[in-house]
Structure formats: structure tokens, C-alpha cells
mmCIF file of C-alpha atoms in Angstrom:
data_model
loop_
_atom_site.group_PDB
_atom_site.id
_atom_site.type_symbol
_atom_site.label_atom_id
_atom_site.label_comp_id
_atom_site.label_asym_id
_atom_site.label_seq_id
_atom_site.Cartn_x
_atom_site.Cartn_y
_atom_site.Cartn_z
ATOM 1 C CA UNK A 14 -19.923 -7.597 -10.306
ATOM 2 C CA UNK A 15 -20.692 -6.486 -13.864
ATOM 3 C CA UNK A 16 -18.388 -3.491 -13.429
ATOM 4 C CA UNK A 17 -15.484 -5.813 -12.587
ATOM 5 C CA UNK A 18 -16.207 -7.830 -15.709
ATOM 6 C CA UNK A 19 -16.010 -4.650 -17.765
ATOM 7 C CA UNK A 20 -12.755 -3.711 -16.074
ATOM 8 C CA UNK A 21 -11.105 -7.037 -16.832
ATOM 9 C CA UNK A 22 -12.190 -6.888 -20.474
ATOM 10 C CA UNK A 23 -10.196 -3.696 -21.057
ATOM 11 C CA UNK A 24 -7.303 -4.671 -23.371
ATOM 12 C CA UNK A 25 -4.066 -5.122 -21.465
ATOM 13 C CA UNK A 26 -5.526 -4.349 -18.051
ATOM 14 C CA UNK A 27 -5.491 -7.926 -16.742
ATOM 15 C CA UNK A 28 -1.803 -8.109 -17.661
ATOM 16 C CA UNK A 29 -1.077 -4.894 -15.771
ATOM 17 C CA UNK A 30 -3.028 -6.030 -12.706
ATOM 18 C CA UNK A 31 -1.244 -9.396 -12.632
ATOM 19 C CA UNK A 32 2.265 -8.005 -13.152
ATOM 20 C CA UNK A 33 1.903 -5.225 -10.574
ATOM 21 C CA UNK A 34 0.498 -7.727 -8.066
ATOM 22 C CA UNK A 35 3.595 -9.896 -8.496
ATOM 23 C CA UNK A 36 5.854 -6.832 -8.239
ATOM 24 C CA UNK A 37 4.119 -5.703 -5.023
ATOM 25 C CA UNK A 38 3.868 -9.186 -3.480
ATOM 26 C CA UNK A 39 7.224 -8.877 -1.635
ATOM 27 C CA UNK A 40 5.645 -6.083 0.433
ATOM 28 C CA UNK A 41 3.927 -8.848 2.395
ATOM 29 C CA UNK A 42 7.181 -10.782 2.762
ATOM 30 C CA UNK A 43 9.979 -8.250 3.081
ATOM 31 C CA UNK A 44 9.445 -6.948 6.616
ATOM 32 C CA UNK A 45 9.188 -10.391 8.177
ATOM 33 C CA UNK A 46 11.988 -11.727 5.990
ATOM 34 C CA UNK A 47 14.376 -8.916 6.957
ATOM 35 C CA UNK A 48 13.426 -9.192 10.634
ATOM 36 C CA UNK A 49 14.039 -12.953 10.783
ATOM 37 C CA UNK A 50 17.304 -12.851 8.832
ATOM 38 C CA UNK A 51 18.788 -9.914 10.724
ATOM 39 C CA UNK A 52 17.911 -11.585 14.034
ATOM 40 C CA UNK A 53 19.666 -14.720 12.771
ATOM 41 C CA UNK A 54 22.745 -12.727 11.707
ATOM 42 C CA UNK A 55 23.065 -10.356 14.670
ATOM 43 C CA UNK A 56 21.467 -12.473 17.392
ATOM 44 C CA UNK A 57 18.974 -9.935 18.786
ATOM 45 C CA UNK A 58 15.584 -8.607 17.812
ATOM 46 C CA UNK A 59 16.739 -5.125 18.779
ATOM 47 C CA UNK A 60 19.330 -5.177 16.003
ATOM 48 C CA UNK A 61 16.850 -6.725 13.593
ATOM 49 C CA UNK A 62 14.274 -4.073 14.444
ATOM 50 C CA UNK A 63 16.826 -1.326 13.848
ATOM 51 C CA UNK A 64 17.555 -2.615 10.329
ATOM 52 C CA UNK A 65 13.854 -2.983 9.590
ATOM 53 C CA UNK A 66 13.204 0.543 10.851
ATOM 54 C CA UNK A 67 15.973 1.827 8.570
ATOM 55 C CA UNK A 68 14.315 0.087 5.624
ATOM 56 C CA UNK A 69 10.927 1.640 6.440
ATOM 57 C CA UNK A 70 12.373 5.130 7.005
ATOM 58 C CA UNK A 71 14.220 4.954 3.689
ATOM 59 C CA UNK A 72 11.037 3.970 1.877
ATOM 60 C CA UNK A 73 8.906 6.619 3.587
ATOM 61 C CA UNK A 74 11.262 9.554 3.071
ATOM 62 C CA UNK A 75 12.410 8.797 -0.478
ATOM 63 C CA UNK A 76 9.034 7.906 -1.996
ATOM 64 C CA UNK A 77 7.923 11.430 -3.028
ATOM 65 C CA UNK A 78 11.401 12.242 -4.390
ATOM 66 C CA UNK A 79 11.629 9.028 -6.431
ATOM 67 C CA UNK A 80 8.203 9.461 -8.002
ATOM 68 C CA UNK A 81 9.069 12.943 -9.274
ATOM 69 C CA UNK A 82 11.873 11.357 -11.273
ATOM 70 C CA UNK A 83 9.328 9.383 -13.317
ATOM 71 C CA UNK A 84 8.601 12.409 -15.490
ATOM 72 C CA UNK A 85 12.204 13.622 -15.636
ATOM 73 C CA UNK A 86 13.970 10.380 -16.562
ATOM 74 C CA UNK A 87 11.100 8.266 -17.857
ATOM 75 C CA UNK A 88 9.044 5.522 -16.268
ATOM 76 C CA UNK A 89 11.164 2.630 -17.508
ATOM 77 C CA UNK A 90 14.488 4.168 -16.497
ATOM 78 C CA UNK A 91 13.357 4.951 -12.950
ATOM 79 C CA UNK A 92 11.643 1.601 -12.383
ATOM 80 C CA UNK A 93 14.580 -0.409 -13.697
ATOM 81 C CA UNK A 94 17.227 1.608 -11.840
ATOM 82 C CA UNK A 95 15.410 1.469 -8.519
ATOM 83 C CA UNK A 96 14.757 -2.262 -8.899
ATOM 84 C CA UNK A 97 18.464 -2.934 -9.507
ATOM 85 C CA UNK A 98 19.676 -0.710 -6.652
ATOM 86 C CA UNK A 99 17.128 -1.983 -4.138
ATOM 87 C CA UNK A 100 17.751 -5.646 -4.967
ATOM 88 C CA UNK A 101 21.519 -5.125 -4.860
ATOM 89 C CA UNK A 102 21.298 -3.625 -1.348
ATOM 90 C CA UNK A 103 19.052 -6.473 -0.217
ATOM 91 C CA UNK A 104 21.470 -9.014 -1.694
ATOM 92 C CA UNK A 105 24.234 -7.566 0.474
ATOM 93 C CA UNK A 106 22.038 -8.087 3.530
ATOM 94 C CA UNK A 107 21.035 -11.613 2.493
ATOM 95 C CA UNK A 108 24.450 -12.980 1.563
ATOM 96 C CA UNK A 109 27.021 -11.185 3.731
ATOM 97 C CA UNK A 110 27.662 -11.295 7.477
ATOM 98 C CA UNK A 111 28.405 -7.613 8.009
ATOM 99 C CA UNK A 112 28.536 -5.187 10.948
ATOM 100 C CA UNK A 113 25.196 -3.854 12.091
ATOM 101 C CA UNK A 114 25.866 -0.327 10.830
ATOM 102 C CA UNK A 115 26.462 -1.675 7.307
ATOM 103 C CA UNK A 116 23.168 -3.573 7.374
ATOM 104 C CA UNK A 117 21.392 -0.435 8.622
ATOM 105 C CA UNK A 118 22.880 1.541 5.729
ATOM 106 C CA UNK A 119 21.910 -1.196 3.266
ATOM 107 C CA UNK A 120 18.389 -1.163 4.714
ATOM 108 C CA UNK A 121 18.079 2.574 4.137
ATOM 109 C CA UNK A 122 19.261 2.208 0.522
ATOM 110 C CA UNK A 123 16.998 -0.780 -0.142
ATOM 111 C CA UNK A 124 13.970 1.031 1.252
ATOM 112 C CA UNK A 125 14.700 4.317 -0.481
ATOM 113 C CA UNK A 126 15.166 2.582 -3.852
ATOM 114 C CA UNK A 127 12.056 0.419 -3.632
ATOM 115 C CA UNK A 128 10.538 0.586 -7.150
ATOM 116 C CA UNK A 129 7.523 2.980 -7.193
ATOM 117 C CA UNK A 130 5.158 0.352 -8.606
ATOM 118 C CA UNK A 131 2.051 1.525 -6.735
ATOM 119 C CA UNK A 132 2.246 5.237 -7.725
ATOM 120 C CA UNK A 133 3.034 4.237 -11.303
ATOM 121 C CA UNK A 134 0.172 1.807 -11.718
ATOM 122 C CA UNK A 135 -2.358 4.144 -10.093
ATOM 123 C CA UNK A 136 -1.185 6.905 -12.410
ATOM 124 C CA UNK A 137 -1.554 4.519 -15.363
ATOM 125 C CA UNK A 138 -5.084 3.313 -14.571
ATOM 126 C CA UNK A 139 -6.853 6.538 -15.696
ATOM 127 C CA UNK A 140 -5.070 6.170 -19.054
ATOM 128 C CA UNK A 141 -6.524 2.704 -19.612
ATOM 129 C CA UNK A 142 -10.184 2.692 -18.579
ATOM 130 C CA UNK A 143 -13.243 4.870 -18.990
ATOM 131 C CA UNK A 144 -13.702 7.266 -16.124
ATOM 132 C CA UNK A 145 -16.873 5.558 -14.908
ATOM 133 C CA UNK A 146 -14.827 2.384 -14.325
ATOM 134 C CA UNK A 147 -12.078 4.024 -12.286
ATOM 135 C CA UNK A 148 -13.793 3.666 -8.896
ATOM 136 C CA UNK A 149 -14.451 -0.081 -9.399
ATOM 137 C CA UNK A 150 -10.895 -0.515 -10.690
ATOM 138 C CA UNK A 151 -9.333 1.190 -7.671
ATOM 139 C CA UNK A 152 -11.504 -0.933 -5.382
ATOM 140 C CA UNK A 153 -10.555 -4.087 -7.276
ATOM 141 C CA UNK A 154 -6.880 -3.127 -6.949
ATOM 142 C CA UNK A 155 -7.191 -2.447 -3.216
ATOM 143 C CA UNK A 156 -9.019 -5.737 -2.665
ATOM 144 C CA UNK A 157 -6.425 -7.767 -4.556
ATOM 145 C CA UNK A 158 -3.743 -6.111 -2.458
ATOM 146 C CA UNK A 159 -5.037 -8.135 0.478
ATOM 147 C CA UNK A 160 -3.785 -11.281 -1.265
ATOM 148 C CA UNK A 161 -0.320 -9.924 -0.494
ATOM 149 C CA UNK A 162 -1.046 -9.723 3.229
ATOM 150 C CA UNK A 163 -2.892 -13.051 3.418
ATOM 151 C CA UNK A 164 -0.269 -15.200 1.700
ATOM 152 C CA UNK A 165 2.963 -13.168 1.990
ATOM 153 C CA UNK A 166 3.704 -13.722 5.696
ATOM 154 C CA UNK A 167 2.607 -17.363 5.462
ATOM 155 C CA UNK A 168 4.967 -17.968 2.532
ATOM 156 C CA UNK A 169 7.877 -16.391 4.436
ATOM 157 C CA UNK A 170 7.377 -18.565 7.509
ATOM 158 C CA UNK A 171 7.077 -21.733 5.405
ATOM 159 C CA UNK A 172 10.209 -20.897 3.403
ATOM 160 C CA UNK A 173 12.192 -20.102 6.545
ATOM 161 C CA UNK A 174 11.273 -23.476 8.014
ATOM 162 C CA UNK A 175 12.373 -25.229 4.801
ATOM 163 C CA UNK A 176 15.324 -23.153 3.594
ATOM 164 C CA UNK A 177 16.492 -20.855 6.387
ATOM 165 C CA UNK A 178 16.401 -17.070 6.650
ATOM 166 C CA UNK A 179 19.068 -16.181 4.067
ATOM 167 C CA UNK A 180 17.658 -18.259 1.188
ATOM 168 C CA UNK A 181 14.163 -17.035 2.046
ATOM 169 C CA UNK A 182 15.289 -13.419 1.713
ATOM 170 C CA UNK A 183 16.890 -14.338 -1.623
ATOM 171 C CA UNK A 184 13.570 -15.763 -2.841
ATOM 172 C CA UNK A 185 11.842 -12.540 -1.786
ATOM 173 C CA UNK A 186 14.417 -10.464 -3.666
ATOM 174 C CA UNK A 187 13.958 -12.620 -6.775
ATOM 175 C CA UNK A 188 10.177 -12.139 -6.678
ATOM 176 C CA UNK A 189 10.609 -8.378 -6.372
ATOM 177 C CA UNK A 190 13.019 -8.177 -9.311
ATOM 178 C CA UNK A 191 11.094 -10.540 -11.604
ATOM 179 C CA UNK A 192 7.824 -8.798 -10.744
ATOM 180 C CA UNK A 193 9.351 -5.406 -11.556
ATOM 181 C CA UNK A 194 10.603 -6.731 -14.906
ATOM 182 C CA UNK A 195 7.170 -8.161 -15.741
ATOM 183 C CA UNK A 196 5.582 -4.817 -14.961
ATOM 184 C CA UNK A 197 8.183 -2.877 -16.958
ATOM 185 C CA UNK A 198 7.776 -5.231 -19.920
ATOM 186 C CA UNK A 199 4.061 -4.449 -20.263
ATOM 187 C CA UNK A 200 3.479 -2.313 -23.387
ATOM 188 C CA UNK A 201 1.152 0.004 -21.483
ATOM 189 C CA UNK A 202 3.895 0.815 -18.971
ATOM 190 C CA UNK A 203 6.522 1.323 -21.674
ATOM 191 C CA UNK A 204 4.225 3.758 -23.476
ATOM 192 C CA UNK A 205 3.398 5.759 -20.350
ATOM 193 C CA UNK A 206 4.710 9.306 -20.525
ATOM 194 C CA UNK A 207 4.231 11.533 -17.494
ATOM 195 C CA UNK A 208 4.686 15.234 -18.285
ATOM 196 C CA UNK A 209 7.091 17.201 -16.077
ATOM 197 C CA UNK A 210 5.422 18.864 -13.132
ATOM 198 C CA UNK A 211 5.710 22.628 -12.703
ATOM 199 C CA UNK A 212 5.190 22.435 -8.934
ATOM 200 C CA UNK A 213 7.844 22.292 -6.245
ATOM 201 C CA UNK A 214 8.160 19.153 -4.161
ATOM 202 C CA UNK A 215 5.354 18.997 -1.611
ATOM 203 C CA UNK A 216 3.152 21.632 -3.234
ATOM 204 C CA UNK A 217 0.595 18.955 -4.046
ATOM 205 C CA UNK A 218 -0.050 18.706 -0.308
ATOM 206 C CA UNK A 219 -1.632 22.170 -0.461
ATOM 207 C CA UNK A 220 -4.639 20.562 -2.086
ATOM 208 C CA UNK A 221 -7.054 19.821 0.792
ATOM 209 C CA UNK A 222 -8.254 16.457 -0.639
ATOM 210 C CA UNK A 223 -4.658 15.228 -0.906
ATOM 211 C CA UNK A 224 -3.616 16.448 2.538
ATOM 212 C CA UNK A 225 -6.744 14.918 4.056
ATOM 213 C CA UNK A 226 -6.042 11.599 2.307
ATOM 214 C CA UNK A 227 -2.495 11.588 3.703
ATOM 215 C CA UNK A 228 -3.564 12.425 7.263
ATOM 216 C CA UNK A 229 -6.613 10.152 7.360
ATOM 217 C CA UNK A 230 -4.850 7.175 5.799
ATOM 218 C CA UNK A 231 -1.896 7.626 8.178
ATOM 219 C CA UNK A 232 -4.195 7.407 11.218
ATOM 220 C CA UNK A 233 -6.170 4.581 9.655
ATOM 221 C CA UNK A 234 -3.146 2.398 8.832
ATOM 222 C CA UNK A 235 -1.630 3.293 12.191
ATOM 223 C CA UNK A 236 -4.743 1.838 13.791
ATOM 224 C CA UNK A 237 -4.343 -1.403 11.894
ATOM 225 C CA UNK A 238 -0.675 -1.628 12.880
ATOM 226 C CA UNK A 239 -1.738 -1.178 16.504
ATOM 227 C CA UNK A 240 -4.427 -3.851 16.374
ATOM 228 C CA UNK A 241 -1.980 -6.238 14.690
ATOM 229 C CA UNK A 242 0.447 -5.731 17.568
ATOM 230 C CA UNK A 243 -2.407 -6.253 20.024
ATOM 231 C CA UNK A 244 -3.444 -9.526 18.395
ATOM 232 C CA UNK A 245 0.131 -10.842 18.398
ATOM 233 C CA UNK A 246 0.514 -9.864 22.066
ATOM 234 C CA UNK A 247 -2.788 -11.545 22.969
ATOM 235 C CA UNK A 248 -1.783 -14.942 21.607
ATOM 236 C CA UNK A 249 2.000 -14.741 21.926
ATOM 237 C CA UNK A 250 4.795 -14.339 19.406
ATOM 238 C CA UNK A 251 4.702 -16.985 16.678
ATOM 239 C CA UNK A 252 1.262 -18.280 17.684
ATOM 240 C CA UNK A 253 -0.820 -19.719 14.853
ATOM 241 C CA UNK A 254 -3.942 -18.105 16.320
ATOM 242 C CA UNK A 255 -2.612 -14.613 15.633
ATOM 243 C CA UNK A 256 -1.941 -15.487 11.994
ATOM 244 C CA UNK A 257 -5.463 -16.866 11.607
ATOM 245 C CA UNK A 258 -7.101 -13.741 13.037
ATOM 246 C CA UNK A 259 -5.064 -11.384 10.837
ATOM 247 C CA UNK A 260 -5.683 -13.528 7.737
ATOM 248 C CA UNK A 261 -9.440 -13.437 8.391
ATOM 249 C CA UNK A 262 -9.259 -9.647 8.673
ATOM 250 C CA UNK A 263 -7.472 -9.472 5.318
ATOM 251 C CA UNK A 264 -10.116 -11.779 3.845
ATOM 252 C CA UNK A 265 -12.798 -9.366 5.067
ATOM 253 C CA UNK A 266 -10.987 -6.543 3.294
ATOM 254 C CA UNK A 267 -10.827 -8.604 0.099
ATOM 255 C CA UNK A 268 -14.567 -9.263 0.185
ATOM 256 C CA UNK A 269 -15.381 -5.687 1.206
ATOM 257 C CA UNK A 270 -13.464 -4.343 -1.753
ATOM 258 C CA UNK A 271 -15.454 -6.465 -4.178
ATOM 259 C CA UNK A 272 -18.771 -5.780 -2.448
ATOM 260 C CA UNK A 273 -18.483 -1.980 -2.273
ATOM 261 C CA UNK A 274 -16.238 -1.251 -5.225
ATOM 262 C CA UNK A 275 -19.077 -0.509 -7.639
ATOM 263 C CA UNK A 276 -20.608 2.156 -5.404
ATOM 264 C CA UNK A 277 -20.018 5.797 -6.244
ATOM 265 C CA UNK A 278 -17.819 7.811 -3.902
ATOM 266 C CA UNK A 279 -19.430 10.725 -2.094
ATOM 267 C CA UNK A 280 -18.003 13.221 0.414
ATOM 268 C CA UNK A 281 -19.293 10.887 3.147
ATOM 269 C CA UNK A 282 -17.801 7.675 1.715
ATOM 270 C CA UNK A 283 -14.461 7.740 3.536
ATOM 271 C CA UNK A 284 -16.111 8.476 6.903
ATOM 272 C CA UNK A 285 -18.703 5.722 6.415
ATOM 273 C CA UNK A 286 -16.113 3.139 5.367
ATOM 274 C CA UNK A 287 -13.916 4.015 8.312
ATOM 275 C CA UNK A 288 -16.955 3.747 10.584
ATOM 276 C CA UNK A 289 -17.256 0.099 9.492
ATOM 277 C CA UNK A 290 -13.612 -0.434 10.444
ATOM 278 C CA UNK A 291 -14.180 1.307 13.780
ATOM 279 C CA UNK A 292 -17.229 -0.853 14.532
ATOM 280 C CA UNK A 293 -15.232 -4.036 14.108
ATOM 281 C CA UNK A 294 -12.430 -2.780 16.338
ATOM 282 C CA UNK A 295 -14.834 -1.698 19.064
ATOM 283 C CA UNK A 296 -16.407 -5.166 18.978
ATOM 284 C CA UNK A 297 -12.899 -6.631 19.389
ATOM 285 C CA UNK A 298 -12.188 -4.728 22.630
ATOM 286 C CA UNK A 299 -13.627 -7.231 25.153
ATOM 287 C CA UNK A 300 -12.622 -10.318 23.155
ATOM 288 C CA UNK A 301 -9.550 -12.509 23.463
ATOM 289 C CA UNK A 302 -10.528 -15.772 21.744
ATOM 290 C CA UNK A 303 -9.747 -16.733 18.159
ATOM 291 C CA UNK A 304 -13.338 -16.939 16.962
ATOM 292 C CA UNK A 305 -14.479 -13.688 18.538
ATOM 293 C CA UNK A 306 -11.497 -11.663 17.366
ATOM 294 C CA UNK A 307 -11.719 -13.197 13.892
ATOM 295 C CA UNK A 308 -15.361 -12.136 13.537
ATOM 296 C CA UNK A 309 -14.682 -8.644 14.901
ATOM 297 C CA UNK A 310 -11.677 -7.999 12.659
ATOM 298 C CA UNK A 311 -13.458 -9.528 9.682
ATOM 299 C CA UNK A 312 -16.062 -6.781 10.137
ATOM 300 C CA UNK A 313 -13.277 -4.206 10.430
ATOM 301 C CA UNK A 314 -11.717 -5.595 7.273
ATOM 302 C CA UNK A 315 -14.923 -5.036 5.293
ATOM 303 C CA UNK A 316 -14.212 -1.302 5.303
ATOM 304 C CA UNK A 317 -10.476 -1.459 4.699
ATOM 305 C CA UNK A 318 -10.085 -1.977 0.945
ATOM 306 C CA UNK A 319 -13.044 0.342 0.154
ATOM 307 C CA UNK A 320 -11.414 3.115 2.218
ATOM 308 C CA UNK A 321 -8.056 2.649 0.495
ATOM 309 C CA UNK A 322 -9.796 2.665 -2.883
ATOM 310 C CA UNK A 323 -11.503 5.959 -2.009
ATOM 311 C CA UNK A 324 -8.127 7.627 -1.376
ATOM 312 C CA UNK A 325 -6.892 6.534 -4.817
ATOM 313 C CA UNK A 326 -10.033 7.809 -6.534
ATOM 314 C CA UNK A 327 -9.865 11.158 -4.728
ATOM 315 C CA UNK A 328 -6.296 11.732 -5.937
ATOM 316 C CA UNK A 329 -7.200 10.763 -9.507
ATOM 317 C CA UNK A 330 -10.099 13.216 -9.460
ATOM 318 C CA UNK A 331 -8.398 16.226 -7.878
ATOM 319 C CA UNK A 332 -4.735 16.197 -8.940
ATOM 320 C CA UNK A 333 -3.197 17.042 -12.296
ATOM 321 C CA UNK A 334 -1.871 14.015 -14.130
ATOM 322 C CA UNK A 335 1.764 15.147 -13.807
ATOM 323 C CA UNK A 336 1.429 15.370 -10.007
ATOM 324 C CA UNK A 337 -0.438 12.124 -9.332
ATOM 325 C CA UNK A 338 2.677 9.952 -8.773
ATOM 326 C CA UNK A 339 3.921 12.327 -6.078
ATOM 327 C CA UNK A 340 0.452 12.506 -4.482
ATOM 328 C CA UNK A 341 0.231 8.708 -4.260
ATOM 329 C CA UNK A 342 3.766 8.608 -2.860
ATOM 330 C CA UNK A 343 2.839 11.065 -0.086
ATOM 331 C CA UNK A 344 -0.099 8.836 0.834
ATOM 332 C CA UNK A 345 2.287 5.882 1.005
ATOM 333 C CA UNK A 346 4.681 7.891 3.161
ATOM 334 C CA UNK A 347 1.863 8.855 5.496
ATOM 335 C CA UNK A 348 0.781 5.240 5.826
ATOM 336 C CA UNK A 349 4.313 4.071 6.631
ATOM 337 C CA UNK A 350 4.757 6.770 9.267
ATOM 338 C CA UNK A 351 1.288 6.052 10.652
ATOM 339 C CA UNK A 352 2.133 2.372 10.974
ATOM 340 C CA UNK A 353 5.350 3.228 12.814
ATOM 341 C CA UNK A 354 3.562 5.558 15.246
ATOM 342 C CA UNK A 355 0.688 3.131 15.776
ATOM 343 C CA UNK A 356 3.054 0.245 16.503
ATOM 344 C CA UNK A 357 5.128 2.345 18.910
ATOM 345 C CA UNK A 358 2.140 3.619 20.919
ATOM 346 C CA UNK A 359 0.587 0.158 20.904
ATOM 347 C CA UNK A 360 3.799 -1.276 22.353
ATOM 348 C CA UNK A 361 3.577 1.079 25.326
ATOM 349 C CA UNK A 362 -0.124 0.290 25.828
ATOM 350 C CA UNK A 363 0.471 -3.461 25.558
ATOM 351 C CA UNK A 364 3.220 -3.317 28.194
ATOM 352 C CA UNK A 365 0.787 -1.465 30.465
ATOM 353 C CA UNK A 366 -2.446 -3.464 30.110
ATOM 354 C CA UNK A 367 -1.787 -6.387 27.762
ATOM 355 C CA UNK A 368 -2.941 -7.158 24.232
ATOM 356 C CA UNK A 369 -6.159 -5.188 24.602
ATOM 357 C CA UNK A 370 -3.994 -2.059 24.864
ATOM 358 C CA UNK A 371 -3.128 -2.397 21.180
ATOM 359 C CA UNK A 372 -6.816 -2.633 20.308
ATOM 360 C CA UNK A 373 -7.581 0.485 22.349
ATOM 361 C CA UNK A 374 -4.903 2.395 20.465
ATOM 362 C CA UNK A 375 -6.430 1.168 17.201
ATOM 363 C CA UNK A 376 -9.906 2.295 18.237
ATOM 364 C CA UNK A 377 -8.656 5.784 19.109
ATOM 365 C CA UNK A 378 -6.649 6.200 15.896
ATOM 366 C CA UNK A 379 -9.409 4.957 13.586
ATOM 367 C CA UNK A 380 -11.988 7.060 15.458
ATOM 368 C CA UNK A 381 -9.828 10.158 14.854
ATOM 369 C CA UNK A 382 -9.491 9.233 11.180
ATOM 370 C CA UNK A 383 -13.261 8.784 10.783
ATOM 371 C CA UNK A 384 -13.976 12.030 12.646
ATOM 372 C CA UNK A 385 -11.544 14.013 10.474
ATOM 373 C CA UNK A 386 -13.110 12.509 7.345
ATOM 374 C CA UNK A 387 -16.586 13.483 8.521
ATOM 375 C CA UNK A 388 -15.698 17.002 9.717
ATOM 376 C CA UNK A 389 -13.820 17.888 6.531
ATOM 377 C CA UNK A 390 -16.148 16.079 4.137
ATOM 378 C CA UNK A 391 -16.730 19.276 2.132
ATOM 379 C CA UNK A 392 -13.108 19.113 1.006
ATOM 380 C CA UNK A 393 -13.679 15.666 -0.510
ATOM 381 C CA UNK A 394 -15.106 15.405 -4.040
ATOM 382 C CA UNK A 395 -18.458 13.941 -5.037
ATOM 383 C CA UNK A 396 -17.628 11.213 -7.549
ATOM 384 C CA UNK A 397 -21.016 9.533 -7.852
ATOM 385 C CA UNK A 398 -21.157 10.436 -11.523
ATOM 386 C CA UNK A 399 -17.591 9.439 -12.297
ATOM 387 C CA UNK A 400 -14.148 10.856 -11.765
ATOM 388 C CA UNK A 401 -14.235 13.049 -14.841
ATOM 389 C CA UNK A 402 -11.888 13.460 -17.745
ATOM 390 C CA UNK A 403 -8.232 13.287 -16.700
ATOM 391 C CA UNK A 404 -5.923 16.162 -17.561
ATOM 392 C CA UNK A 405 -3.937 15.975 -20.759
ATOM 393 C CA UNK A 406 -0.731 14.001 -20.703
ATOM 394 C CA UNK A 407 2.387 14.028 -22.818
ATOM 395 C CA UNK A 408 2.240 12.275 -26.184
ATOM 396 C CA UNK A 409 1.913 8.517 -25.980
ATOM 397 C CA UNK A 410 3.707 6.338 -28.478
ATOM 398 C CA UNK A 411 1.295 4.055 -30.270
ATOM 399 C CA UNK A 412 2.336 0.495 -31.168
ATOM 400 C CA UNK A 413 3.213 -0.002 -34.824
#
């Protein structure tokens, strides 16, 4: 825990962590909020799912393009513009009763213009802390991210019961916009200058560590999307038991991030951390009760945040500073696509054999991810002695 104390004593870092957490908090609210409101407006979950899919596709496809604009037009300009455009599109969805095709179009725009908070903050971290503290910082960041998934869905359901779907979506939009402004207002963000990249879009994927991180994290997150669908199917839509099990899993991830964050990352780290996730999911296979599934997915959660932190550290160690935002965006795109594939396959398996079908899909996907990480471990860096000095950046304006 001493490493976390050192991290939080870095000037300005606590402010950055808090502001980016607020800015990213709607990620745990938006999907459920859009789904509920669109079902209320259009009357079917099929229509609601179509709008939500449009939102996810927009986010997944535009992410790498948007992040490349950070160096061309400046961090503040891109963050502010995307926040305004995304919130404006969401406002249309929240306040107007429009044809389905208009809501689908608004969903694409809102997703595509989602402010690139995560790539920006993970690009900023190496500018703020000593290199030996980067691995604990990435783990701390990944662990705190679970707060979003523990409390976000709960907050949405409570607000919907009190206010209705439209006002709840408005609250979510307000949190996203205020969080983005808080993040933009931080002096460290305003001083961040990312030099223009000389590479074409997608060239960063030629780096084996980056490509592996994209592929492995896509399979890994796809597995979690599948097990989530399996848990919901086991207990029934809207059942409190499903929420409890998934919250316990997120709690395991939170604790795992803090417990393993100080450990150095080796070429075996990703495979080992995914093996912990796989163990928990295998234990979950024969179980259908709340207590059993909670324990099993708590174990799976222990490896989640540490695995996500390893991907961030690998990018920071192997990619030039100018290309890191795009690399993080590709990882995000892979995770979104993995979640979509995992959910789709899980749906077929659940229809065939019930909730356990989703867990089986999760086991297969996470097993593939762990196997790929182990087989191609030589393409992953050894960071036990630190991430190393980051590449030079553009001049940074110092406060007067």
C-alpha cells in the first residue's frame, strides 16, 4: 500500500484521478439509461437495443480517429468539442419523441463523439509520476474504475424509479458534461501537449504488444459480457440477485487491483491474471445460487483490474508518446467489439441451455485470452524494473 500512498502524494494527481472518475462515471449508467428510455419511447426492447447498438458502434469505430485529433487540434479543443456534441445528441434522445431512425442516428453521433477521457488520462499519467510508480498507478486507476460498475447501474435504476427514464438520462448527461469540464479544467490537462504522430492510422497495431493487448482484452471483456448475460438469465431480468452477484464481482476486481497493483509486470503477468479470472468462471459453471455465484465471480474479479492495468502499462512501455492515445483507443475499440460478440454468442447459448450457457461462453473466451497471452508471452515486455523513461513530448507550458 505504500506505493499507493506515494502515488496520491504526487502534486495534482489526486485531482486528476477524481475528475476523470467523475467524467467516466456515466459509462456505468449510459447503456442502461439509453436502453430503458428508448424502450419507454418506442415500446420495444428490440428498438431500444438497436439504438444502444448504434451508440456502441459509434464509440468503437470513432475512438481511434478521435484520439488522433488530440495532437492536431489540442487536448482541450478535442475534449470540449466532443463533450458538447455527444451531450447535444444525447439531449435530443432524452427530450424528444422522434422516429426510431433519428434516435439511431443520434446514438451513433453520441457514441462517436464520446470524449476520449480514458486515452487522454492514460497518456497523461507518465508525464506526472516517476516511472517506478506507473504500474501501481495504472492498477489503482483500473481498480477505481470498478466503482463505476458497482454504483452506476444501481444509481440508474434508483433514479428511474424516482424520476422516470427521461429525467434519469438527463442526469446522466449532466454528469458526463460536468465531469468532462472538471477534467478539462485541471492544470495538468490544460498543459498537456501531444506531439503529432508521423504514423498512419492503425500503424500502431503493427507493434506486437499493442496488437496482443487489443486481441486479448477483446476476448477477456467478451467473456465478462457473456457471464453477465448468463447471470441475468439465471435469475431473470430485473432480479436483485443478479445485481448482487455482479456487484460482488466488481468488488473483487476493486480489491484485486489494490492487492496486486504494486507487483512488477512480467511477460507472464497477463496470462497469470487471466488464469485467476478463468478459475473463478470455471468454479461458477455448476452453480446457480446467489452465494455460490458471488464467491466464484468474486474470485474471477480478483484478476480483472490487474489484467486491465497490465494492458495500460504495456502500451506505456512500448509505444511512442505521440501514439499512445491511439493505442489506448484501439484497446477500447477491441473491448467494445469483444463485449458485443460475447453478448451475442452468449444469447444463443442461453437460449439453447439456459443461463449456464453464458458462463460456458465466458470460460471459452477467457481461456482463449489466457492461452494467447501465454503462447505469445515473448512479445510482452518485462517491466519488473519499471516502465522506463517515456519518449520526449512537445514543450509543456509551465504555470507562471
